């Protein structure tokens, strides 16, 4: 479990204070993945640096299983860092070392005996599906394989927390999904608390149990995936279930979080009105275990948008007339 409490980081530049992080609090229990998503300049990299102990926060605490990392004396930072593995956008492997020796590197630093390092590294390579590549050099691997090596290396010191900074931003869509599925599998198998920093909605949808929107150094929205998506009109909801197309006055935006046993609001509404609204744009997705209908409907001829909104709402959906 990683607990971040009122974390702040102020940079001074040319006599001016820049509040890169302005009191960020979040919690990631063991065996779950938390995504932090945010635009450029939001403070994502600063958060990673503070959590990875590469930078000292101005105030606030970072605790792993109750141990306050910010209070660790400088001389013990290396030891404290072992509780947290970091995966970067690029694996940054040593080209001159074999895959095995790359994975064993953190153990070498920690003074683990050669034979034990080798055994542990082989075990980790098996865990990430690269047992056969132990003797290869990084240059012989694909981007996805290199990232697997990076993940194995991050796990070498048996950390409780895995911090992933844009782990798939340099990968193609198929390799991205392979790496995301690997991270999800490792979370379950090793009981890791995983924190993923990303700008990709796809990453959030595929592996995150909970998600935060970071903006201007503050958490603007946060919660379990189904809850943030179900908050109609919230920024995360709009981004995670984005609809294409132009907005037209008189159309109606709908978010229907389906609950077992209830008829979807669109069908119930069509029956109640005796007229079927036309779907202008729509997506059906299951996120965090809840299936969502995100629709934009054209009001049927002879009805006012307000009547459509009222009917949809009466049948359990969120609905609102499009306002351009
Ligand atoms: N070393 C630094 N010195 C001064 N300002 C910085 C430094 N690092 C980051 N910042 C500022 O802090 C804010 C957050 O930056 P950053 O964490 O890199 O955001 P992100 O990774 O989300 O794009 C930005 O306004 C950035 O200019
Ligand atoms: Mg950044």
mmCIF file of N, CA, C and O in Angstrom, residues 30-126:
data_model
loop_
_atom_site.group_PDB
_atom_site.id
_atom_site.type_symbol
_atom_site.label_atom_id
_atom_site.label_comp_id
_atom_site.label_asym_id
_atom_site.label_seq_id
_atom_site.Cartn_x
_atom_site.Cartn_y
_atom_site.Cartn_z
ATOM 1 N N UNK A 30 -2.483 -2.555 -1.908
ATOM 2 C CA UNK A 30 -1.800 -3.683 -2.541
ATOM 3 C C UNK A 30 -2.786 -4.416 -3.440
ATOM 4 O O UNK A 30 -3.973 -4.525 -3.124
ATOM 5 N N UNK A 31 -2.302 -4.886 -4.587
ATOM 6 C CA UNK A 31 -3.151 -5.647 -5.504
ATOM 7 C C UNK A 31 -4.084 -4.782 -6.328
ATOM 8 O O UNK A 31 -5.083 -5.267 -6.829
ATOM 9 N N UNK A 32 -3.753 -3.486 -6.459
ATOM 10 C CA UNK A 32 -4.598 -2.644 -7.314
ATOM 11 C C UNK A 32 -3.744 -1.674 -8.126
ATOM 12 O O UNK A 32 -2.594 -1.394 -7.793
ATOM 13 N N UNK A 33 -4.344 -1.185 -9.215
ATOM 14 C CA UNK A 33 -3.650 -0.248 -10.096
ATOM 15 C C UNK A 33 -4.370 1.095 -10.060
ATOM 16 O O UNK A 33 -5.580 1.166 -10.270
ATOM 17 N N UNK A 34 -3.610 2.162 -9.766
ATOM 18 C CA UNK A 34 -4.157 3.508 -9.775
ATOM 19 C C UNK A 34 -3.528 4.284 -10.925
ATOM 20 O O UNK A 34 -2.310 4.329 -11.053
ATOM 21 N N UNK A 35 -4.347 4.895 -11.750
ATOM 22 C CA UNK A 35 -3.844 5.697 -12.855
ATOM 23 C C UNK A 35 -3.885 7.164 -12.511
ATOM 24 O O UNK A 35 -4.851 7.644 -11.928
ATOM 25 N N UNK A 36 -2.807 7.883 -12.857
ATOM 26 C CA UNK A 36 -2.811 9.344 -12.740
ATOM 27 C C UNK A 36 -2.692 9.889 -14.148
ATOM 28 O O UNK A 36 -1.721 9.618 -14.851
ATOM 29 N N UNK A 37 -3.733 10.610 -14.561
ATOM 30 C CA UNK A 37 -3.766 11.118 -15.926
ATOM 31 C C UNK A 37 -3.821 12.638 -15.844
ATOM 32 O O UNK A 37 -4.384 13.196 -14.894
ATOM 33 N N UNK A 38 -3.196 13.299 -16.797
ATOM 34 C CA UNK A 38 -3.216 14.761 -16.745
ATOM 35 C C UNK A 38 -2.505 15.359 -17.933
ATOM 36 O O UNK A 38 -1.643 14.725 -18.533
ATOM 37 N N UNK A 39 -2.850 16.606 -18.254
ATOM 38 C CA UNK A 39 -2.240 17.270 -19.405
ATOM 39 C C UNK A 39 -0.786 17.638 -19.137
ATOM 40 O O UNK A 39 -0.306 17.525 -18.001
ATOM 41 N N UNK A 40 -0.102 18.060 -20.166
ATOM 42 C CA UNK A 40 1.285 18.490 -20.055
ATOM 43 C C UNK A 40 1.388 19.645 -19.057
ATOM 44 O O UNK A 40 0.555 20.547 -19.068
ATOM 45 N N UNK A 41 2.372 19.581 -18.168
ATOM 46 C CA UNK A 41 2.565 20.634 -17.177
ATOM 47 C C UNK A 41 1.750 20.437 -15.918
ATOM 48 O O UNK A 41 1.820 21.240 -14.983
ATOM 49 N N UNK A 42 0.993 19.349 -15.844
ATOM 50 C CA UNK A 42 0.113 19.108 -14.696
ATOM 51 C C UNK A 42 0.890 18.772 -13.422
ATOM 52 O O UNK A 42 0.385 18.969 -12.316
ATOM 53 N N UNK A 43 2.106 18.257 -13.597
ATOM 54 C CA UNK A 43 2.896 17.855 -12.434
ATOM 55 C C UNK A 43 3.173 16.357 -12.389
ATOM 56 O O UNK A 43 3.683 15.847 -11.378
ATOM 57 N N UNK A 44 2.884 15.642 -13.470
ATOM 58 C CA UNK A 44 3.047 14.189 -13.491
ATOM 59 C C UNK A 44 4.507 13.775 -13.250
ATOM 60 O O UNK A 44 4.779 12.903 -12.434
ATOM 61 N N UNK A 45 5.418 14.397 -13.980
ATOM 62 C CA UNK A 45 6.827 14.019 -13.830
ATOM 63 C C UNK A 45 7.338 14.379 -12.440
ATOM 64 O O UNK A 45 8.129 13.632 -11.848
ATOM 65 N N UNK A 46 6.887 15.510 -11.922
ATOM 66 C CA UNK A 46 7.286 15.903 -10.560
ATOM 67 C C UNK A 46 6.800 14.866 -9.557
ATOM 68 O O UNK A 46 7.534 14.487 -8.638
ATOM 69 N N UNK A 47 5.576 14.394 -9.745
ATOM 70 C CA UNK A 47 5.025 13.371 -8.852
ATOM 71 C C UNK A 47 5.883 12.109 -8.897
ATOM 72 O O UNK A 47 6.243 11.549 -7.853
ATOM 73 N N UNK A 48 6.239 11.689 -10.117
ATOM 74 C CA UNK A 48 7.080 10.492 -10.263
ATOM 75 C C UNK A 48 8.412 10.691 -9.540
ATOM 76 O O UNK A 48 8.855 9.826 -8.785
ATOM 77 N N UNK A 49 9.034 11.862 -9.756
ATOM 78 C CA UNK A 49 10.348 12.097 -9.142
ATOM 79 C C UNK A 49 10.253 12.096 -7.621
ATOM 80 O O UNK A 49 11.131 11.573 -6.934
ATOM 81 N N UNK A 50 9.187 12.695 -7.089
ATOM 82 C CA UNK A 50 9.030 12.727 -5.626
ATOM 83 C C UNK A 50 8.772 11.325 -5.073
ATOM 84 O O UNK A 50 9.312 10.944 -4.035
ATOM 85 N N UNK A 51 7.948 10.544 -5.783
ATOM 86 C CA UNK A 51 7.632 9.198 -5.299
ATOM 87 C C UNK A 51 8.835 8.278 -5.417
ATOM 88 O O UNK A 51 9.053 7.401 -4.579
ATOM 89 N N UNK A 52 9.614 8.456 -6.485
ATOM 90 C CA UNK A 52 10.773 7.589 -6.708
ATOM 91 C C UNK A 52 11.982 8.038 -5.895
ATOM 92 O O UNK A 52 13.064 7.475 -6.045
ATOM 93 N N UNK A 53 11.797 9.047 -5.064
ATOM 94 C CA UNK A 53 12.858 9.584 -4.200
ATOM 95 C C UNK A 53 14.018 10.152 -5.001
ATOM 96 O O UNK A 53 15.152 10.168 -4.552
ATOM 97 N N UNK A 54 13.731 10.599 -6.207
ATOM 98 C CA UNK A 54 14.752 11.246 -7.020
ATOM 99 C C UNK A 54 14.752 12.745 -6.727
ATOM 100 O O UNK A 54 15.657 13.465 -7.096
ATOM 101 N N UNK A 55 13.678 13.191 -6.074
ATOM 102 C CA UNK A 55 13.521 14.601 -5.741
ATOM 103 C C UNK A 55 12.835 14.660 -4.376
ATOM 104 O O UNK A 55 12.010 13.800 -4.070
ATOM 105 N N UNK A 56 13.201 15.664 -3.575
ATOM 106 C CA UNK A 56 12.589 15.796 -2.247
ATOM 107 C C UNK A 56 11.347 16.665 -2.311
ATOM 108 O O UNK A 56 11.421 17.786 -2.819
ATOM 109 N N UNK A 57 10.210 16.198 -1.790
ATOM 110 C CA UNK A 57 9.040 17.059 -1.756
ATOM 111 C C UNK A 57 9.264 18.254 -0.830
ATOM 112 O O UNK A 57 10.063 18.161 0.114
ATOM 113 N N UNK A 58 8.574 19.359 -1.085
ATOM 114 C CA UNK A 58 8.656 20.526 -0.212
ATOM 115 C C UNK A 58 7.919 20.233 1.102
ATOM 116 O O UNK A 58 8.377 20.596 2.177
ATOM 117 N N UNK A 59 6.782 19.566 0.998
ATOM 118 C CA UNK A 59 6.054 19.130 2.197
ATOM 119 C C UNK A 59 5.161 17.952 1.828
ATOM 120 O O UNK A 59 5.013 17.614 0.659
ATOM 121 N N UNK A 60 4.589 17.344 2.843
ATOM 122 C CA UNK A 60 3.749 16.177 2.614
ATOM 123 C C UNK A 60 4.538 14.893 2.805
ATOM 124 O O UNK A 60 5.755 14.916 2.997
ATOM 125 N N UNK A 61 3.827 13.778 2.771
ATOM 126 C CA UNK A 61 4.487 12.495 3.020
ATOM 127 C C UNK A 61 4.141 11.457 1.954
ATOM 128 O O UNK A 61 3.081 11.503 1.347
ATOM 129 N N UNK A 62 5.083 10.553 1.765
ATOM 130 C CA UNK A 62 4.875 9.367 0.931
ATOM 131 C C UNK A 62 5.177 8.169 1.818
ATOM 132 O O UNK A 62 6.299 8.040 2.318
ATOM 133 N N UNK A 63 4.175 7.334 2.038
ATOM 134 C CA UNK A 63 4.376 6.173 2.913
ATOM 135 C C UNK A 63 4.156 4.883 2.135
ATOM 136 O O UNK A 63 3.202 4.773 1.366
ATOM 137 N N UNK A 64 5.050 3.938 2.350
ATOM 138 C CA UNK A 64 4.832 2.594 1.834
ATOM 139 C C UNK A 64 4.630 1.691 3.037
ATOM 140 O O UNK A 64 5.511 1.579 3.889
ATOM 141 N N UNK A 65 3.443 1.102 3.123
ATOM 142 C CA UNK A 65 3.059 0.278 4.276
ATOM 143 C C UNK A 65 3.393 0.986 5.592
ATOM 144 O O UNK A 65 3.969 0.388 6.509
ATOM 145 N N UNK A 66 3.065 2.268 5.633
ATOM 146 C CA UNK A 66 3.216 3.025 6.872
ATOM 147 C C UNK A 66 4.592 3.611 7.123
ATOM 148 O O UNK A 66 4.774 4.365 8.071
ATOM 149 N N UNK A 67 5.579 3.296 6.268
ATOM 150 C CA UNK A 67 6.922 3.849 6.450
ATOM 151 C C UNK A 67 7.046 5.118 5.619
ATOM 152 O O UNK A 67 6.865 5.097 4.396
ATOM 153 N N UNK A 68 7.341 6.226 6.285
ATOM 154 C CA UNK A 68 7.411 7.533 5.633
ATOM 155 C C UNK A 68 8.746 7.685 4.896
ATOM 156 O O UNK A 68 9.796 7.843 5.503
ATOM 157 N N UNK A 69 8.672 7.654 3.570
ATOM 158 C CA UNK A 69 9.899 7.704 2.772
ATOM 159 C C UNK A 69 10.559 9.076 2.820
ATOM 160 O O UNK A 69 11.777 9.199 2.762
ATOM 161 N N UNK A 70 9.754 10.124 2.935
ATOM 162 C CA UNK A 70 10.301 11.487 2.951
ATOM 163 C C UNK A 70 11.143 11.734 4.203
ATOM 164 O O UNK A 70 11.981 12.627 4.227
ATOM 165 N N UNK A 71 10.920 10.921 5.226
ATOM 166 C CA UNK A 71 11.647 11.116 6.476
ATOM 167 C C UNK A 71 12.915 10.257 6.542
ATOM 168 O O UNK A 71 13.664 10.321 7.509
ATOM 169 N N UNK A 72 13.142 9.476 5.489
ATOM 170 C CA UNK A 72 14.327 8.613 5.480
ATOM 171 C C UNK A 72 15.584 9.476 5.341
ATOM 172 O O UNK A 72 15.653 10.332 4.471
ATOM 173 N N UNK A 73 16.566 9.271 6.227
ATOM 174 C CA UNK A 73 17.797 10.058 6.122
ATOM 175 C C UNK A 73 18.523 9.760 4.805
ATOM 176 O O UNK A 73 18.385 8.659 4.261
ATOM 177 N N UNK A 74 19.251 10.756 4.311
ATOM 178 C CA UNK A 74 19.901 10.644 3.000
ATOM 179 C C UNK A 74 20.701 9.344 2.854
ATOM 180 O O UNK A 74 20.700 8.717 1.802
ATOM 181 N N UNK A 75 21.367 8.929 3.915
ATOM 182 C CA UNK A 75 22.211 7.743 3.858
ATOM 183 C C UNK A 75 21.439 6.442 3.669
ATOM 184 O O UNK A 75 22.026 5.413 3.312
ATOM 185 N N UNK A 76 20.143 6.484 3.940
ATOM 186 C CA UNK A 76 19.359 5.248 3.822
ATOM 187 C C UNK A 76 18.409 5.255 2.624
ATOM 188 O O UNK A 76 17.559 4.375 2.484
ATOM 189 N N UNK A 77 18.573 6.260 1.766
ATOM 190 C CA UNK A 77 17.670 6.375 0.611
ATOM 191 C C UNK A 77 17.726 5.154 -0.298
ATOM 192 O O UNK A 77 16.720 4.669 -0.779
ATOM 193 N N UNK A 78 18.948 4.666 -0.531
ATOM 194 C CA UNK A 78 19.109 3.536 -1.433
ATOM 195 C C UNK A 78 18.328 2.320 -0.930
ATOM 196 O O UNK A 78 17.648 1.647 -1.686
ATOM 197 N N UNK A 79 18.419 2.088 0.353
ATOM 198 C CA UNK A 79 17.681 0.974 0.965
ATOM 199 C C UNK A 79 16.162 1.179 0.830
ATOM 200 O O UNK A 79 15.438 0.263 0.467
ATOM 201 N N UNK A 80 15.732 2.409 1.087
ATOM 202 C CA UNK A 80 14.296 2.713 1.012
ATOM 203 C C UNK A 80 13.777 2.557 -0.412
ATOM 204 O O UNK A 80 12.655 2.112 -0.639
ATOM 205 N N UNK A 81 14.624 2.915 -1.382
ATOM 206 C CA UNK A 81 14.229 2.826 -2.788
ATOM 207 C C UNK A 81 13.902 1.410 -3.226
ATOM 208 O O UNK A 81 13.182 1.212 -4.190
ATOM 209 N N UNK A 82 14.453 0.433 -2.529
ATOM 210 C CA UNK A 82 14.222 -0.965 -2.919
ATOM 211 C C UNK A 82 12.759 -1.369 -2.764
ATOM 212 O O UNK A 82 12.319 -2.342 -3.345
ATOM 213 N N UNK A 83 12.004 -0.619 -1.951
ATOM 214 C CA UNK A 83 10.592 -0.972 -1.742
ATOM 215 C C UNK A 83 9.726 -0.528 -2.912
ATOM 216 O O UNK A 83 8.539 -0.797 -2.963
ATOM 217 N N UNK A 84 10.348 0.215 -3.828
ATOM 218 C CA UNK A 84 9.608 0.813 -4.927
ATOM 219 C C UNK A 84 10.351 0.570 -6.241
ATOM 220 O O UNK A 84 11.500 0.986 -6.381
ATOM 221 N N UNK A 85 9.722 -0.151 -7.159
ATOM 222 C CA UNK A 85 10.318 -0.363 -8.476
ATOM 223 C C UNK A 85 9.769 0.648 -9.453
ATOM 224 O O UNK A 85 8.597 1.007 -9.377
ATOM 225 N N UNK A 86 10.625 1.129 -10.358
ATOM 226 C CA UNK A 86 10.177 2.145 -11.311
ATOM 227 C C UNK A 86 10.352 1.647 -12.747
ATOM 228 O O UNK A 86 11.412 1.127 -13.106
ATOM 229 N N UNK A 87 9.290 1.805 -13.532
ATOM 230 C CA UNK A 87 9.322 1.465 -14.956
ATOM 231 C C UNK A 87 9.152 2.762 -15.732
ATOM 232 O O UNK A 87 8.194 3.497 -15.503
ATOM 233 N N UNK A 88 10.098 3.042 -16.629
ATOM 234 C CA UNK A 88 10.053 4.293 -17.396
ATOM 235 C C UNK A 88 9.534 4.054 -18.812
ATOM 236 O O UNK A 88 9.360 2.911 -19.236
ATOM 237 N N UNK A 89 9.304 5.153 -19.519
ATOM 238 C CA UNK A 89 8.810 5.046 -20.897
ATOM 239 C C UNK A 89 9.767 4.227 -21.762
ATOM 240 O O UNK A 89 9.344 3.387 -22.550
ATOM 241 N N UNK A 90 11.048 4.506 -21.614
ATOM 242 C CA UNK A 90 12.070 3.716 -22.301
ATOM 243 C C UNK A 90 12.814 2.919 -21.249
ATOM 244 O O UNK A 90 13.135 3.441 -20.179
ATOM 245 N N UNK A 91 13.088 1.657 -21.550
ATOM 246 C CA UNK A 91 13.653 0.779 -20.525
ATOM 247 C C UNK A 91 15.048 1.224 -20.078
ATOM 248 O O UNK A 91 15.476 0.888 -18.974
ATOM 249 N N UNK A 92 15.753 1.998 -20.918
ATOM 250 C CA UNK A 92 17.099 2.477 -20.571
ATOM 251 C C UNK A 92 17.996 1.342 -20.081
ATOM 252 O O UNK A 92 18.544 1.396 -18.977
ATOM 253 N N UNK A 93 18.149 0.312 -20.912
ATOM 254 C CA UNK A 93 18.975 -0.829 -20.541
ATOM 255 C C UNK A 93 20.439 -0.558 -20.907
ATOM 256 O O UNK A 93 20.730 0.272 -21.755
ATOM 257 N N UNK A 94 21.334 -1.284 -20.234
ATOM 258 C CA UNK A 94 22.756 -1.223 -20.615
ATOM 259 C C UNK A 94 22.952 -2.108 -21.839
ATOM 260 O O UNK A 94 22.755 -3.321 -21.778
ATOM 261 N N UNK A 95 23.365 -1.487 -22.952
ATOM 262 C CA UNK A 95 23.522 -2.261 -24.194
ATOM 263 C C UNK A 95 24.659 -3.273 -24.109
ATOM 264 O O UNK A 95 24.646 -4.295 -24.788
ATOM 265 N N UNK A 96 25.662 -2.959 -23.267
ATOM 266 C CA UNK A 96 26.831 -3.840 -23.205
ATOM 267 C C UNK A 96 26.595 -5.059 -22.319
ATOM 268 O O UNK A 96 27.373 -6.000 -22.324
ATOM 269 N N UNK A 97 25.501 -5.042 -21.548
ATOM 270 C CA UNK A 97 25.210 -6.163 -20.656
ATOM 271 C C UNK A 97 24.168 -7.078 -21.287
ATOM 272 O O UNK A 97 23.330 -6.623 -22.050
ATOM 273 N N UNK A 98 24.202 -8.338 -20.883
ATOM 274 C CA UNK A 98 23.154 -9.250 -21.332
ATOM 275 C C UNK A 98 21.843 -8.871 -20.638
ATOM 276 O O UNK A 98 21.830 -8.107 -19.661
ATOM 277 N N UNK A 99 20.766 -9.431 -21.156
ATOM 278 C CA UNK A 99 19.459 -9.228 -20.549
ATOM 279 C C UNK A 99 19.499 -9.656 -19.078
ATOM 280 O O UNK A 99 19.027 -8.944 -18.188
ATOM 281 N N UNK A 100 20.090 -10.820 -18.826
ATOM 282 C CA UNK A 100 20.175 -11.327 -17.456
ATOM 283 C C UNK A 100 20.906 -10.336 -16.549
ATOM 284 O O UNK A 100 20.447 -10.022 -15.441
ATOM 285 N N UNK A 101 22.028 -9.818 -17.022
ATOM 286 C CA UNK A 101 22.817 -8.901 -16.197
ATOM 287 C C UNK A 101 22.126 -7.554 -16.016
ATOM 288 O O UNK A 101 22.349 -6.872 -15.008
ATOM 289 N N UNK A 102 21.294 -7.165 -16.973
ATOM 290 C CA UNK A 102 20.487 -5.949 -16.794
ATOM 291 C C UNK A 102 19.493 -6.138 -15.655
ATOM 292 O O UNK A 102 19.329 -5.263 -14.806
ATOM 293 N N UNK A 103 18.823 -7.281 -15.656
ATOM 294 C CA UNK A 103 17.823 -7.542 -14.616
ATOM 295 C C UNK A 103 18.504 -7.682 -13.247
ATOM 296 O O UNK A 103 17.963 -7.250 -12.225
ATOM 297 N N UNK A 104 19.712 -8.244 -13.255
ATOM 298 C CA UNK A 104 20.430 -8.480 -11.995
ATOM 299 C C UNK A 104 21.085 -7.214 -11.446
ATOM 300 O O UNK A 104 21.507 -7.184 -10.290
ATOM 301 N N UNK A 105 21.121 -6.159 -12.282
ATOM 302 C CA UNK A 105 21.871 -4.955 -11.897
ATOM 303 C C UNK A 105 21.482 -4.375 -10.530
ATOM 304 O O UNK A 105 22.349 -4.102 -9.695
ATOM 305 N N UNK A 106 20.178 -4.198 -10.249
ATOM 306 C CA UNK A 106 19.811 -3.642 -8.929
ATOM 307 C C UNK A 106 20.283 -4.524 -7.770
ATOM 308 O O UNK A 106 20.563 -4.021 -6.682
ATOM 309 N N UNK A 107 20.399 -5.828 -8.029
ATOM 310 C CA UNK A 107 20.848 -6.741 -6.974
ATOM 311 C C UNK A 107 22.360 -6.619 -6.774
ATOM 312 O O UNK A 107 22.869 -6.760 -5.655
ATOM 313 N N UNK A 108 23.061 -6.345 -7.861
ATOM 314 C CA UNK A 108 24.507 -6.117 -7.801
ATOM 315 C C UNK A 108 24.771 -4.898 -6.920
ATOM 316 O O UNK A 108 25.617 -4.922 -6.035
ATOM 317 N N UNK A 109 23.995 -3.831 -7.190
ATOM 318 C CA UNK A 109 24.108 -2.598 -6.405
ATOM 319 C C UNK A 109 23.842 -2.889 -4.931
ATOM 320 O O UNK A 109 24.469 -2.320 -4.038
ATOM 321 N N UNK A 110 22.884 -3.788 -4.698
ATOM 322 C CA UNK A 110 22.499 -4.094 -3.318
ATOM 323 C C UNK A 110 23.461 -5.078 -2.654
ATOM 324 O O UNK A 110 23.271 -5.437 -1.493
ATOM 325 N N UNK A 111 24.466 -5.537 -3.421
ATOM 326 C CA UNK A 111 25.479 -6.409 -2.838
ATOM 327 C C UNK A 111 25.067 -7.864 -2.709
ATOM 328 O O UNK A 111 25.640 -8.617 -1.914
ATOM 329 N N UNK A 112 24.102 -8.280 -3.508
ATOM 330 C CA UNK A 112 23.675 -9.686 -3.481
ATOM 331 C C UNK A 112 24.718 -10.538 -4.209
ATOM 332 O O UNK A 112 25.268 -10.118 -5.233
ATOM 333 N N UNK A 113 24.985 -11.729 -3.683
ATOM 334 C CA UNK A 113 26.009 -12.612 -4.266
ATOM 335 C C UNK A 113 25.637 -13.015 -5.693
ATOM 336 O O UNK A 113 24.464 -13.138 -6.032
ATOM 337 N N UNK A 114 26.679 -13.247 -6.502
ATOM 338 C CA UNK A 114 26.517 -13.478 -7.934
ATOM 339 C C UNK A 114 25.551 -14.617 -8.255
ATOM 340 O O UNK A 114 24.665 -14.482 -9.092
ATOM 341 N N UNK A 115 25.693 -15.715 -7.588
ATOM 342 C CA UNK A 115 24.863 -16.878 -7.868
ATOM 343 C C UNK A 115 23.382 -16.622 -7.559
ATOM 344 O O UNK A 115 22.494 -16.986 -8.316
ATOM 345 N N UNK A 116 23.164 -15.926 -6.448
ATOM 346 C CA UNK A 116 21.794 -15.610 -6.026
ATOM 347 C C UNK A 116 21.146 -14.600 -6.987
ATOM 348 O O UNK A 116 19.973 -14.714 -7.313
ATOM 349 N N UNK A 117 21.951 -13.625 -7.437
ATOM 350 C CA UNK A 117 21.454 -12.632 -8.406
ATOM 351 C C UNK A 117 21.000 -13.320 -9.674
ATOM 352 O O UNK A 117 19.982 -12.991 -10.256
ATOM 353 N N UNK A 118 21.823 -14.274 -10.115
ATOM 354 C CA UNK A 118 21.552 -14.991 -11.357
ATOM 355 C C UNK A 118 20.234 -15.762 -11.256
ATOM 356 O O UNK A 118 19.391 -15.707 -12.141
ATOM 357 N N UNK A 119 20.077 -16.449 -10.151
ATOM 358 C CA UNK A 119 18.859 -17.247 -9.933
ATOM 359 C C UNK A 119 17.615 -16.356 -9.917
ATOM 360 O O UNK A 119 16.611 -16.649 -10.550
ATOM 361 N N UNK A 120 17.758 -15.258 -9.171
ATOM 362 C CA UNK A 120 16.638 -14.326 -9.045
ATOM 363 C C UNK A 120 16.293 -13.695 -10.397
ATOM 364 O O UNK A 120 15.134 -13.577 -10.772
ATOM 365 N N UNK A 121 17.316 -13.308 -11.152
ATOM 366 C CA UNK A 121 17.100 -12.679 -12.461
ATOM 367 C C UNK A 121 16.439 -13.656 -13.425
ATOM 368 O O UNK A 121 15.543 -13.276 -14.198
ATOM 369 N N UNK A 122 16.850 -14.917 -13.392
ATOM 370 C CA UNK A 122 16.243 -15.931 -14.264
ATOM 371 C C UNK A 122 14.769 -16.124 -13.919
ATOM 372 O O UNK A 122 13.917 -16.228 -14.799
ATOM 373 N N UNK A 123 14.500 -16.142 -12.624
ATOM 374 C CA UNK A 123 13.121 -16.290 -12.146
ATOM 375 C C UNK A 123 12.273 -15.113 -12.647
ATOM 376 O O UNK A 123 11.153 -15.290 -13.127
ATOM 377 N N UNK A 124 12.822 -13.905 -12.548
ATOM 378 C CA UNK A 124 12.094 -12.705 -12.984
ATOM 379 C C UNK A 124 11.864 -12.706 -14.493
ATOM 380 O O UNK A 124 10.799 -12.319 -14.967
ATOM 381 N N UNK A 125 12.869 -13.168 -15.241
ATOM 382 C CA UNK A 125 12.705 -13.223 -16.699
ATOM 383 C C UNK A 125 11.603 -14.219 -17.062
ATOM 384 O O UNK A 125 10.837 -13.997 -18.002
ATOM 385 N N UNK A 126 11.499 -15.294 -16.304
ATOM 386 C CA UNK A 126 10.408 -16.251 -16.515
ATOM 387 C C UNK A 126 9.063 -15.587 -16.252
ATOM 388 O O UNK A 126 8.102 -15.762 -17.002
#
